[in-house]
Coordinates of C-alpha atoms and ligand atoms in Angstrom, one line a residue:
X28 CA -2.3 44.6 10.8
X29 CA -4.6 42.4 13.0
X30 CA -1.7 41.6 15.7
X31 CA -1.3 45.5 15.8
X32 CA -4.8 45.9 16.0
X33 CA -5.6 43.6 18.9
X34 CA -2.6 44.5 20.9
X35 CA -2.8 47.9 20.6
X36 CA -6.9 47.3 21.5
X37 CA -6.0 45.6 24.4
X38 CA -3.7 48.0 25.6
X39 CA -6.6 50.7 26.7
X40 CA -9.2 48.0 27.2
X41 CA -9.9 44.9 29.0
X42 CA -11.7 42.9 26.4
X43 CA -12.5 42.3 23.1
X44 CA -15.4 40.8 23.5
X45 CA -16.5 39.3 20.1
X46 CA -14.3 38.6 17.5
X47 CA -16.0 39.1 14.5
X48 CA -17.4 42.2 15.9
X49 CA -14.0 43.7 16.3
X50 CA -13.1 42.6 12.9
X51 CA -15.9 44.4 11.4
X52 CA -15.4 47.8 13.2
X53 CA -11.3 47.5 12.2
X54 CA -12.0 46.5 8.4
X55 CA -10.0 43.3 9.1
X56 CA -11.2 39.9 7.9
X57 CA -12.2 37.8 10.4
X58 CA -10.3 34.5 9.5
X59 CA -6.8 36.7 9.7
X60 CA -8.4 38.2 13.2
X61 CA -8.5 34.4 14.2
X62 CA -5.6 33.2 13.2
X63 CA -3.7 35.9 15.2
X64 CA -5.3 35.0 17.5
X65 CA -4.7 31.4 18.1
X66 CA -0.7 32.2 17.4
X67 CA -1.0 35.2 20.2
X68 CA -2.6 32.6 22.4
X69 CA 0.3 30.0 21.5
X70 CA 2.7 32.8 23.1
X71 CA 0.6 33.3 26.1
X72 CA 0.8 37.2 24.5
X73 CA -3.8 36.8 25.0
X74 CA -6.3 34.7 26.7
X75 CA -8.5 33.7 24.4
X76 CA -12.5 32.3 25.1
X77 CA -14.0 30.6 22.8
X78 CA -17.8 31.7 21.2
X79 CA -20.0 30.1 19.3
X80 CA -22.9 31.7 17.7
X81 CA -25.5 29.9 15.1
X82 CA -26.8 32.7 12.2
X83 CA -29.1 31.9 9.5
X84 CA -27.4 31.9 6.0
X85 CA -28.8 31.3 3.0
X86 CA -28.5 27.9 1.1
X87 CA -27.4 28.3 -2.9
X88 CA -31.3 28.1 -3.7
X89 CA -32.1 31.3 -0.9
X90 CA -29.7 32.6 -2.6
X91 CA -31.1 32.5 -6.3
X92 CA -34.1 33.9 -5.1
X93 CA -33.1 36.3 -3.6
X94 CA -31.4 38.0 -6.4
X95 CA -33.5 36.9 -9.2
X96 CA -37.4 36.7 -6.7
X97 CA -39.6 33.6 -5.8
X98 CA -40.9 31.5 -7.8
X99 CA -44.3 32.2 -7.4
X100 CA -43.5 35.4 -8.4
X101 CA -41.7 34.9 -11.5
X102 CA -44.6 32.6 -12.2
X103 CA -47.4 35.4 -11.4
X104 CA -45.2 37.8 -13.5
X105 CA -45.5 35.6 -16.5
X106 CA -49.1 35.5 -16.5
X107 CA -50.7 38.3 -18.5
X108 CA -52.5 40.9 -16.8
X109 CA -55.7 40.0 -18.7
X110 CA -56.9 36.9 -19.8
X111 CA -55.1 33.6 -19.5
X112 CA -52.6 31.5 -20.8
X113 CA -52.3 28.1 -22.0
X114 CA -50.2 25.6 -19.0
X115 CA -47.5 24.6 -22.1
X116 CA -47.2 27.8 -23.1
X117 CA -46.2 29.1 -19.5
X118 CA -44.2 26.5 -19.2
X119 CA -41.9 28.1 -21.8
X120 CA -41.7 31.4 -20.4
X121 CA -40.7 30.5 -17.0
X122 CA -37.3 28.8 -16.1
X123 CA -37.8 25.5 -15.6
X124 CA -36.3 24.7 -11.9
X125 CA -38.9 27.4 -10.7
X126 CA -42.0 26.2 -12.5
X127 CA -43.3 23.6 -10.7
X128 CA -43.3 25.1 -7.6
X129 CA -43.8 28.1 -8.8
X130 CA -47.3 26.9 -10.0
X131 CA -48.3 25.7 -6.6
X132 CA -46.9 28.5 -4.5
X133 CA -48.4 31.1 -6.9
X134 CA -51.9 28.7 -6.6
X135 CA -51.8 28.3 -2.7
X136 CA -51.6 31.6 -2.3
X137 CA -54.0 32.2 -4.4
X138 CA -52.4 34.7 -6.6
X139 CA -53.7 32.4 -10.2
X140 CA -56.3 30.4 -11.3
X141 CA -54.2 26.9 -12.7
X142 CA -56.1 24.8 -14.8
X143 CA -55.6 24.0 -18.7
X144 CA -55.7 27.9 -18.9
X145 CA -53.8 29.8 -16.3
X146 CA -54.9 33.7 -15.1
X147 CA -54.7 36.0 -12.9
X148 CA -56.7 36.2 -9.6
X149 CA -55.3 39.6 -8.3
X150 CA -53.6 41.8 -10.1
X151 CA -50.6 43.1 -7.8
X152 CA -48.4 40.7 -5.7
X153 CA -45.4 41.4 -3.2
X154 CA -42.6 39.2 -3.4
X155 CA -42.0 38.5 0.4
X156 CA -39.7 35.4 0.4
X157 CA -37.7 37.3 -1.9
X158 CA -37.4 40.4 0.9
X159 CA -36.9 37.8 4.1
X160 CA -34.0 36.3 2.3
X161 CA -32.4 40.1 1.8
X162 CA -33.2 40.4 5.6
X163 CA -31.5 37.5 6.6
X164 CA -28.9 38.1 4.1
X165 CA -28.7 41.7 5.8
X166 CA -28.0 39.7 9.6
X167 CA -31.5 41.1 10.7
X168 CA -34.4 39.0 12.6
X169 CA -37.3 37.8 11.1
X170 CA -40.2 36.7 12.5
X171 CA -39.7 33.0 13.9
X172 CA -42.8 31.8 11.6
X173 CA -41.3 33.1 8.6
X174 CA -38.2 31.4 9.9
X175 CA -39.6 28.1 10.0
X176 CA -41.1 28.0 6.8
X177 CA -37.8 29.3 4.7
X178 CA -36.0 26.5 6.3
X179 CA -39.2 23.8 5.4
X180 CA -38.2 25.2 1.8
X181 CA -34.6 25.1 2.7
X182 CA -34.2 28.3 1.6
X183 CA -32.1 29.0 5.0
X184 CA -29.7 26.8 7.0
X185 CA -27.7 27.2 10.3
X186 CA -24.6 27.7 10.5
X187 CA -21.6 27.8 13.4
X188 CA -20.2 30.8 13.3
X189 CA -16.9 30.7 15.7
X190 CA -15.1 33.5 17.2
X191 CA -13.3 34.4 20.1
X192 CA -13.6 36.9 23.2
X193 CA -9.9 37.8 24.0
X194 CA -8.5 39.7 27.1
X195 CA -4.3 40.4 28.0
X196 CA -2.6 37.1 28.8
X197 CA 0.0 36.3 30.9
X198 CA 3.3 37.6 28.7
X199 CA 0.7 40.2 26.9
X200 CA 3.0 43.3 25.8
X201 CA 1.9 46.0 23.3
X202 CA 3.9 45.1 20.6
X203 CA 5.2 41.2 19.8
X204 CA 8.7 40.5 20.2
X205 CA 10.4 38.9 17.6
X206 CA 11.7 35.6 18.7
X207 CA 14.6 34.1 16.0
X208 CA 14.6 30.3 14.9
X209 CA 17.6 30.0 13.7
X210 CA 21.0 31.0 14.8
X211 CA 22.7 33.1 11.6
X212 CA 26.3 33.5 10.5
X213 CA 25.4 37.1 10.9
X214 CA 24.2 36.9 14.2
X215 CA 27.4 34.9 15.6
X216 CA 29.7 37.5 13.4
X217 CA 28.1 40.5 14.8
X218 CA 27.3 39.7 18.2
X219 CA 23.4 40.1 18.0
X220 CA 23.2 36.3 19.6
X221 CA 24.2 37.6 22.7
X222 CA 20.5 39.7 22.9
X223 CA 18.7 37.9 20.8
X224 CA 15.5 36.0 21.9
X225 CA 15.2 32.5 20.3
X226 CA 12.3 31.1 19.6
X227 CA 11.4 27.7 22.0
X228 CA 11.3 24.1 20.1
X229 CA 8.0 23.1 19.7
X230 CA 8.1 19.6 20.4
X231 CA 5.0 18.8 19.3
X232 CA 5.1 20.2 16.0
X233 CA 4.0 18.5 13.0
X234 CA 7.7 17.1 11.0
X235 CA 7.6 16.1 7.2
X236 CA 5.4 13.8 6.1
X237 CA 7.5 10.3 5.7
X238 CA 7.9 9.2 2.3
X239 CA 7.7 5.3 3.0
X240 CA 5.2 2.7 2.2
X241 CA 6.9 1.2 -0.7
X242 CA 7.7 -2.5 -1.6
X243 CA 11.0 -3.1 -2.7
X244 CA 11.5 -4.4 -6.5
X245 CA 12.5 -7.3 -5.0
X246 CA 8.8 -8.0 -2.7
X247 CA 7.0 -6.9 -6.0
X248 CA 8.2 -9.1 -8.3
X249 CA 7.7 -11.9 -5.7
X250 CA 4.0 -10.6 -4.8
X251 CA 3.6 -11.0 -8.9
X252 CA 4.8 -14.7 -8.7
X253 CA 2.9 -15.7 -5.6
X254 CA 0.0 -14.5 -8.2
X255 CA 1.5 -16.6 -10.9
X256 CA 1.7 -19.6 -8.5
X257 CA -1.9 -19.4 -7.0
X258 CA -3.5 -18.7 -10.4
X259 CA -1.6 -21.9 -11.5
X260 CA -3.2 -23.7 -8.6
X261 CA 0.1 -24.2 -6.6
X262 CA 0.2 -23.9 -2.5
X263 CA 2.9 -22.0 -1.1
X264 CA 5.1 -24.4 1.2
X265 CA 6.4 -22.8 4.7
X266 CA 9.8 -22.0 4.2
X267 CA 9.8 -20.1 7.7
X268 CA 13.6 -21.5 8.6
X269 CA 17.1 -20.9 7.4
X270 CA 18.6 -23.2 9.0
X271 CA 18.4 -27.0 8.0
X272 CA 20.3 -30.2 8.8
X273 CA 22.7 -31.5 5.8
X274 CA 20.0 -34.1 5.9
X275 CA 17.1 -32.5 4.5
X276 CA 19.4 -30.3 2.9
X277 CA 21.6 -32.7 0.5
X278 CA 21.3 -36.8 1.7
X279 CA 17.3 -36.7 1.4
X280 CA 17.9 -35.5 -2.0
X281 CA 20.5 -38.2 -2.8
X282 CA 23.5 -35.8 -3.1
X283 CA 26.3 -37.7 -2.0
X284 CA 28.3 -36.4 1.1
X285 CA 31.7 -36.1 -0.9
X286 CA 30.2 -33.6 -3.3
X287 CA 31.6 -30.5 -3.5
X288 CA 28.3 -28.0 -2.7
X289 CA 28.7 -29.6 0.6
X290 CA 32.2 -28.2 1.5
X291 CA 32.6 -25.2 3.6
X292 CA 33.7 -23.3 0.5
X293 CA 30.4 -23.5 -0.6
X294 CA 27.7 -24.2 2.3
X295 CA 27.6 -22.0 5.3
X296 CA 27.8 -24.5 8.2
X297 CA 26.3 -23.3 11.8
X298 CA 28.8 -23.8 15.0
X299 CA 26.2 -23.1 17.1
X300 CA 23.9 -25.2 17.5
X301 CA 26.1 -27.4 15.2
X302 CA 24.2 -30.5 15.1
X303 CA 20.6 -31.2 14.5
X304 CA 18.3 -32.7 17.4
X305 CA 16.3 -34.6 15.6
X306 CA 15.6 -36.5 12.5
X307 CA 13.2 -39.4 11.5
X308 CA 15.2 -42.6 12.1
X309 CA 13.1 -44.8 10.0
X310 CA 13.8 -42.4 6.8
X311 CA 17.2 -42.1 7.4
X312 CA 18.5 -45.6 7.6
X313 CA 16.5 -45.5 4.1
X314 CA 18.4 -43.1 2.6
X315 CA 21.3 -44.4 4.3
X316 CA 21.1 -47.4 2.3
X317 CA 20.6 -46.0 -0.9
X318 CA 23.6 -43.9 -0.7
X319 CA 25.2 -46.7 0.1
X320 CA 24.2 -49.6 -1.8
X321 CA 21.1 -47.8 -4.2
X322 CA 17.8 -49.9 -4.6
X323 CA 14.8 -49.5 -6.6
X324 CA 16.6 -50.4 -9.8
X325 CA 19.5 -48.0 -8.8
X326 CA 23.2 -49.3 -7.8
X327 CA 24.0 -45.9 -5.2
X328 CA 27.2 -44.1 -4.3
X329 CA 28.9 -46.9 -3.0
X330 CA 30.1 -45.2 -0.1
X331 CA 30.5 -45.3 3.7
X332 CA 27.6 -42.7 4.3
X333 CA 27.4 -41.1 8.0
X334 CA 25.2 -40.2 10.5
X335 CA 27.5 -37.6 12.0
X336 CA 27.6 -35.5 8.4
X337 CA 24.0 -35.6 8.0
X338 CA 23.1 -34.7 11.3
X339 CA 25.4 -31.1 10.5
X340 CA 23.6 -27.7 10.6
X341 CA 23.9 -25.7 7.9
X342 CA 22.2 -22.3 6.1
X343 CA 19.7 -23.8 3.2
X344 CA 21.9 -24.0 0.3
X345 CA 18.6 -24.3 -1.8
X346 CA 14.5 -24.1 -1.1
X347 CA 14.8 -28.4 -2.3
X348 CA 15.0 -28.6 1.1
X349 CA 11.8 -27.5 1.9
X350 CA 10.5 -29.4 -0.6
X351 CA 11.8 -32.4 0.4
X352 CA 10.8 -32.2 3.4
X353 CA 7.3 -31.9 2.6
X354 CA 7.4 -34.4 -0.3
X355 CA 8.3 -36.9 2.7
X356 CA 5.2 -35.4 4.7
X357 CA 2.8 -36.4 1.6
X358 CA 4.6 -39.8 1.4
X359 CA 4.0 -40.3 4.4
X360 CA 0.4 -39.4 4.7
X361 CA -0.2 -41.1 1.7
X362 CA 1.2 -44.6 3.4
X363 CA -1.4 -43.7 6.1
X364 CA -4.4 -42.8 3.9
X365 CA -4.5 -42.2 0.2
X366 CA -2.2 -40.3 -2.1
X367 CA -2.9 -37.4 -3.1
X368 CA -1.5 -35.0 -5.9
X369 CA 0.5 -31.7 -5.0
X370 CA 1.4 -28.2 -6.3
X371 CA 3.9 -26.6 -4.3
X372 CA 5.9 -23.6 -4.8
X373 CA 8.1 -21.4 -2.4
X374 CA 9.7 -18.2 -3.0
X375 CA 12.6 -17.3 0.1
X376 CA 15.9 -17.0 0.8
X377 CA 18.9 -19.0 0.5
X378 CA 23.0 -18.9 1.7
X379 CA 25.8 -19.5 -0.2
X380 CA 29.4 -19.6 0.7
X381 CA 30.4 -17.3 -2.5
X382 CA 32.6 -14.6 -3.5
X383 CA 30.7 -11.7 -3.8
X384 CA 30.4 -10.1 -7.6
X385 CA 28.6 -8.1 -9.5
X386 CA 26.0 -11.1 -10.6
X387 CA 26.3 -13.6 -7.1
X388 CA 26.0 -12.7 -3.6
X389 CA 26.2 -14.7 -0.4
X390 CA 22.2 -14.8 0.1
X391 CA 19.6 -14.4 -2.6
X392 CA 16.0 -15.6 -2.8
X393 CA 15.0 -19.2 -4.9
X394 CA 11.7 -19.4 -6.5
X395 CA 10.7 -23.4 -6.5
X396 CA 7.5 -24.9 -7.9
X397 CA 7.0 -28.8 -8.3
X398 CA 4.1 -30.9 -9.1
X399 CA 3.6 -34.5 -7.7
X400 CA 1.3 -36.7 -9.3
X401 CA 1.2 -40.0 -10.9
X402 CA 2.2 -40.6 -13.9
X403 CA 4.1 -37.3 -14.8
X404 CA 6.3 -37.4 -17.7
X405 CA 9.3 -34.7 -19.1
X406 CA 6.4 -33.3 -21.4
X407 CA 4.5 -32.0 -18.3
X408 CA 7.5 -30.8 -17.0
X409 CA 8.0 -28.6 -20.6
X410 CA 4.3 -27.6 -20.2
X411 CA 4.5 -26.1 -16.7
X412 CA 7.6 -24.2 -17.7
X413 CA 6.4 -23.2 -20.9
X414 CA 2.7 -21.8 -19.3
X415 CA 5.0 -20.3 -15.8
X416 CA 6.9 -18.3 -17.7
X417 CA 5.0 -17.2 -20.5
X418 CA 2.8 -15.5 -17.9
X419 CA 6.2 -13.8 -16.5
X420 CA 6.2 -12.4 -20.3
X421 CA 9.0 -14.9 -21.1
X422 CA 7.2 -17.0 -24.1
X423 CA 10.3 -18.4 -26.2
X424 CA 12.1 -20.9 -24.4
X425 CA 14.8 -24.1 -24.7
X426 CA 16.0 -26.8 -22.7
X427 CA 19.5 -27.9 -22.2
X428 CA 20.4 -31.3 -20.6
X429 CA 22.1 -30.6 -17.3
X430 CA 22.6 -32.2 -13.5
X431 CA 21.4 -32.3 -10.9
X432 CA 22.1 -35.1 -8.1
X433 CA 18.6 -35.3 -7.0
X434 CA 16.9 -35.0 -10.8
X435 CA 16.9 -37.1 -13.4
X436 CA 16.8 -36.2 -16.4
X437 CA 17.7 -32.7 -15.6
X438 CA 17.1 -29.2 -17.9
X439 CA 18.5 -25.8 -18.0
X440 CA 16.1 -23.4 -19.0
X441 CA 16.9 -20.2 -20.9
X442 CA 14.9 -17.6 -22.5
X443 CA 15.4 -15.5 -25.3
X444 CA 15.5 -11.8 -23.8
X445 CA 13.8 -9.5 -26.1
X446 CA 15.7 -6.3 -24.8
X447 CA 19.1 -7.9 -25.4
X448 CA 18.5 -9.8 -28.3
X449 CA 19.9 -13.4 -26.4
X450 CA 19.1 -16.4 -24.8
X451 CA 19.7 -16.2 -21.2
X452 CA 19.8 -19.1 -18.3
X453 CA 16.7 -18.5 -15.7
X454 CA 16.7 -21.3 -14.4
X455 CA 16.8 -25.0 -13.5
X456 CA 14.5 -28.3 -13.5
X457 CA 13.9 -32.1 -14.0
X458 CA 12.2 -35.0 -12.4
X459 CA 13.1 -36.2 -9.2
X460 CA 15.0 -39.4 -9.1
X461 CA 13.5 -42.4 -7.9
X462 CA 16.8 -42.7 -5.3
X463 CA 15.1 -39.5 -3.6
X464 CA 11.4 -40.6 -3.8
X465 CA 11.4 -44.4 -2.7
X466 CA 12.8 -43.8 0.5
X467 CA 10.2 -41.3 1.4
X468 CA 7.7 -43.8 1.0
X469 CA 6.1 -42.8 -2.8
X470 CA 4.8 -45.8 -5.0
X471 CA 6.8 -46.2 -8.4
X472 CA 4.0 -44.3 -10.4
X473 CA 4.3 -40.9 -8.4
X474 CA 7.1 -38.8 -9.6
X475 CA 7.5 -35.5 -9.6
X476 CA 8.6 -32.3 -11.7
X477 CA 10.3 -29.7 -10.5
X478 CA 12.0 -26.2 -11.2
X479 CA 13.8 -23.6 -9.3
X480 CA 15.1 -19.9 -10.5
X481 CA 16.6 -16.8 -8.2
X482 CA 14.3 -13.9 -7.9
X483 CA 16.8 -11.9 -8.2
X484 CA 17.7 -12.7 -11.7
X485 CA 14.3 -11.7 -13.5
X486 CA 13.9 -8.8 -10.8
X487 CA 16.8 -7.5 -12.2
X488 CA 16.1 -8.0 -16.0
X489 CA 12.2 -6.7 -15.3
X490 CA 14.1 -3.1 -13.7
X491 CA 17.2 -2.9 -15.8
X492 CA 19.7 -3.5 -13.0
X493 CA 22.9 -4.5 -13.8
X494 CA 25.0 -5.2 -10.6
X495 CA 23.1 -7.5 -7.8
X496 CA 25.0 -5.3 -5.2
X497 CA 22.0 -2.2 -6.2
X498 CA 19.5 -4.8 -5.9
X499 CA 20.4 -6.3 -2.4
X500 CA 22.5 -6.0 0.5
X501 CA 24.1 -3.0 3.1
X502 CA 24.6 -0.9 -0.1
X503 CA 21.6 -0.3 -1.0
X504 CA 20.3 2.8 -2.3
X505 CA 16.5 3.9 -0.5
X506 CA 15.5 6.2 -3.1
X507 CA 15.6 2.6 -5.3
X508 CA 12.0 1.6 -3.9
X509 CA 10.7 4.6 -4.5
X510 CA 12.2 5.2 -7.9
X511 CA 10.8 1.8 -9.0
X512 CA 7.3 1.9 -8.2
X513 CA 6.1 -0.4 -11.0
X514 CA 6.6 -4.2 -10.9
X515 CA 6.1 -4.8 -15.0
X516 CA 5.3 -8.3 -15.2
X517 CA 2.6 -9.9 -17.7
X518 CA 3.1 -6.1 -18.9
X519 CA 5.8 -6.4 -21.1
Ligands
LIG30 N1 17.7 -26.6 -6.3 C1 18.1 -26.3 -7.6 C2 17.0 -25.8 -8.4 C3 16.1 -27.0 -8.8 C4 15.0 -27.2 -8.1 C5 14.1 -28.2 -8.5 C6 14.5 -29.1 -9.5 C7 15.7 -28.9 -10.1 C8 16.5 -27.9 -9.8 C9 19.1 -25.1 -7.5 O1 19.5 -24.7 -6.4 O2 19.6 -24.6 -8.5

């Protein structure tokens, strides 16, 4: 209707000169008028001006008023003709958003007498804001005084009003030809692409909104823990490397260089670089010798250890490795200055040479938390599991003996799993041996508890996931992330 209109206008005339003017005299709204506008412009079909004009409308109040009068005059109109009425009694007849200034319009213009007792001072009144705002409603000009002071009572505001004054364009023709988007089955079969006018890409059109922005189960659970871990106190160590010496690795944490974690079968080794560059020499003729011969009440391996095996590059195995490194760093600072007592945890990835099922895969993420003090005992180490994973919603748990090289004693940790009614291994723990400690540089009195778990295991218990493949790796599903927008920890 409007393209017709304006097309068919400008066929016979040079302009259209105001918008909103032409869509008055053609019945059209003016919003559709502008619209075809801008897409007429768009196809170079018009040129288009823009114009700006500011009118006077009126604001929700003006508009009250002017259906229903001022309120001075509804006030004057309550008063009786003769005698007077008492102020509370008014009150009662008049609505209440229009009394008060009802009362001291009606009084300035002194229309009534106020007081206790309220009357009359003339007897006929003319309701003139009332007739202003029907004028201005109307589009007509008012006096600028009378102006001024319906917009002191904000009974008027300004608005924009925008339009356009539109003359042929470059490509203008009387009627628009169709362009087509999209090249049809019907069009190739009968031969209509041959004459048909396609419609250019628009390059700079808006696309889809992207659907992104969400944290993989995997990130939310570990944001939860991170919670966990700070509300617990515990400082997150820097776990920002994958690859570590054997060193750090195994022989820091006393595991002997025959055992089996450290063949290829299970430990990714690097070729490239395929040594490390440096290590503290002090530290490691230490743990050299208690590999060797043991020390600090302990009789060692008993073995030839070497340099040459330590010194190997490999993928962490296990986050211990960062936390042996930085239980040497507080060994050492406490040889320097004082001791003093850590939380750490760490929550990151870790390699191992596996065969890939359903429950294992060649990488996954470690959760680790220890505390070093003096003076710790196993019952600490039962009270930090018991409050860490009650506030992961896992409150029943038992402790198996196990082993560890590096921990002595050592515990299994398994929880009883509401949702399939048995007790399931989450994870691992025990004390640090004095073999691992001593060398570093702690006193006899520090020890320190520890306790590792994947994140994948209670990520996949919290969301129901049954194969670690759906959970991680190239075969990953998107839509996971955003199916899974919950992470239900403490919620359970
Ligand atoms: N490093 C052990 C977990 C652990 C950490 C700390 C103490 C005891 C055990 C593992 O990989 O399973």
């Amino acid at each position: 209707m409007a393209e017709e209109a304006i097309l068919g206008y400008l066929q016979n005339h040079e302009e259209i000169s105001d918008s909103g003017q032409f869509a008055t005299d053609h019945g059209l709204d003016h919003s559709d008028v502008v619209n075809v506008i801008k897409s007429l412009h768009g196809f170079r079909y018009v040129d288009a001006q823009d114009i700006k004009r500011e009118t006077d409308v009126l604001t929700e109040e003006g508009e009250k008023y002017a259906e229903q009068g001022s309120p001075e005059v509804q006030l004057f109109l309550a008063v009786p003709a003769e005698g007077s009425i008492l102020k509370e009694e008014l009150q009662k007849l008049v609505d209440p958003a229009v009394f008060k200034i009802g009362c001291s319009q009606a009084a300035k213009n002194k229309w009534v007498q106020m007081g206790n007792q309220i009357s009359r001072k003339v007897q006929h009144v003319e309701d003139r804001i009332k007739d202003l705002l029907l004028q201005i409603r109307d589009g007509q000009e008012i006096d600028t005084d009378d102006k001024k002071s319906l917009k002191a009572r904000k009974l008027i505001a300004v608005q924009t009003w925008k339009g356009y004054s539109v003359r042929k364009g470059p490509d203008y023709a009387p009627i628009r030809r169709r362009t087509a988007t999209d090249l049809t089955r019907e069009y190739l079969q009968g031969g209509d692409w041959r004459n048909i006018e396609f419609k250019e890409y628009n390059f700079s059109a808006k696309g889809p909104p992207p659907e992104g922005g969400h944290l993989h189960p995997l990130n939310k659970v570990k944001e939860r823990l991170k919670d966990i871990f700070r509300l617990m106190n515990f400082e997150e160590m820097p776990t920002n490397r994958y690859v570590e010496s054997s060193f750090w690795n195994f022989d820091a944490l006393f595991q002997p260089q025959q055992h089996p974690a450290r063949d290829s079968h299970d430990t990714f080794f690097l070729k490239a670089p395929e040594t490390t560059k440096q290590l503290p020499e002090d530290y490691v003729e230490l743990v050299k010798r208690v590999h060797e011969s043991g020390g600090y009440g302990s009789r060692g391996y008993g073995y030839d250890w070497k340099r040459e095996e330590a010194n190997k590059n490999l993928l962490r195995t296990h986050t211990t490795a960062i936390s042996s490194r930085m239980l040497y760093a507080v060994a050492q600072l406490a040889k320097q200055q004082s001791f003093t007592p850590k939380r750490y945890f760490s929550i990151d990835r870790v390699f191992r040479n596996e065969a890939v099922d359903r429950t294992h895969l060649a990488e996954f993420h470690q959760i680790e938390g220890l505390v070093c003090d003096r003076g710790l005992t196993l019952g600490h180490l039962i009270g930090v599991l018991q409050d860490f994973f009650s506030r992961l919603g896992m409150d029943k748990l038992k402790f198996k003996p196990a082993y560890n090289p590096y921990t002595e004693p050592s515990m299994e940790i398994f929880s009883y799993h509401k949702g399939l009614g048995k007790w399931v291994e989450i994870g691992n723990s025990g004390m640090f041996r004095p073999e691992m400690l001593r060398p570093m540089g702690f006193s006899e009195d520090v020890n320190v508890i520890a306790w590792g778990l994947s994140l994948e295991r209670p990520t996949m218990i919290l969301y129901g996931i049954d194969n670690i493949r759906e959970l991680f790796g190239h075969k990953v599903d998107l839509a996971l992330v955003k199916r899974n927008p919950l992470c239900l920890i403490g919620i359970q």
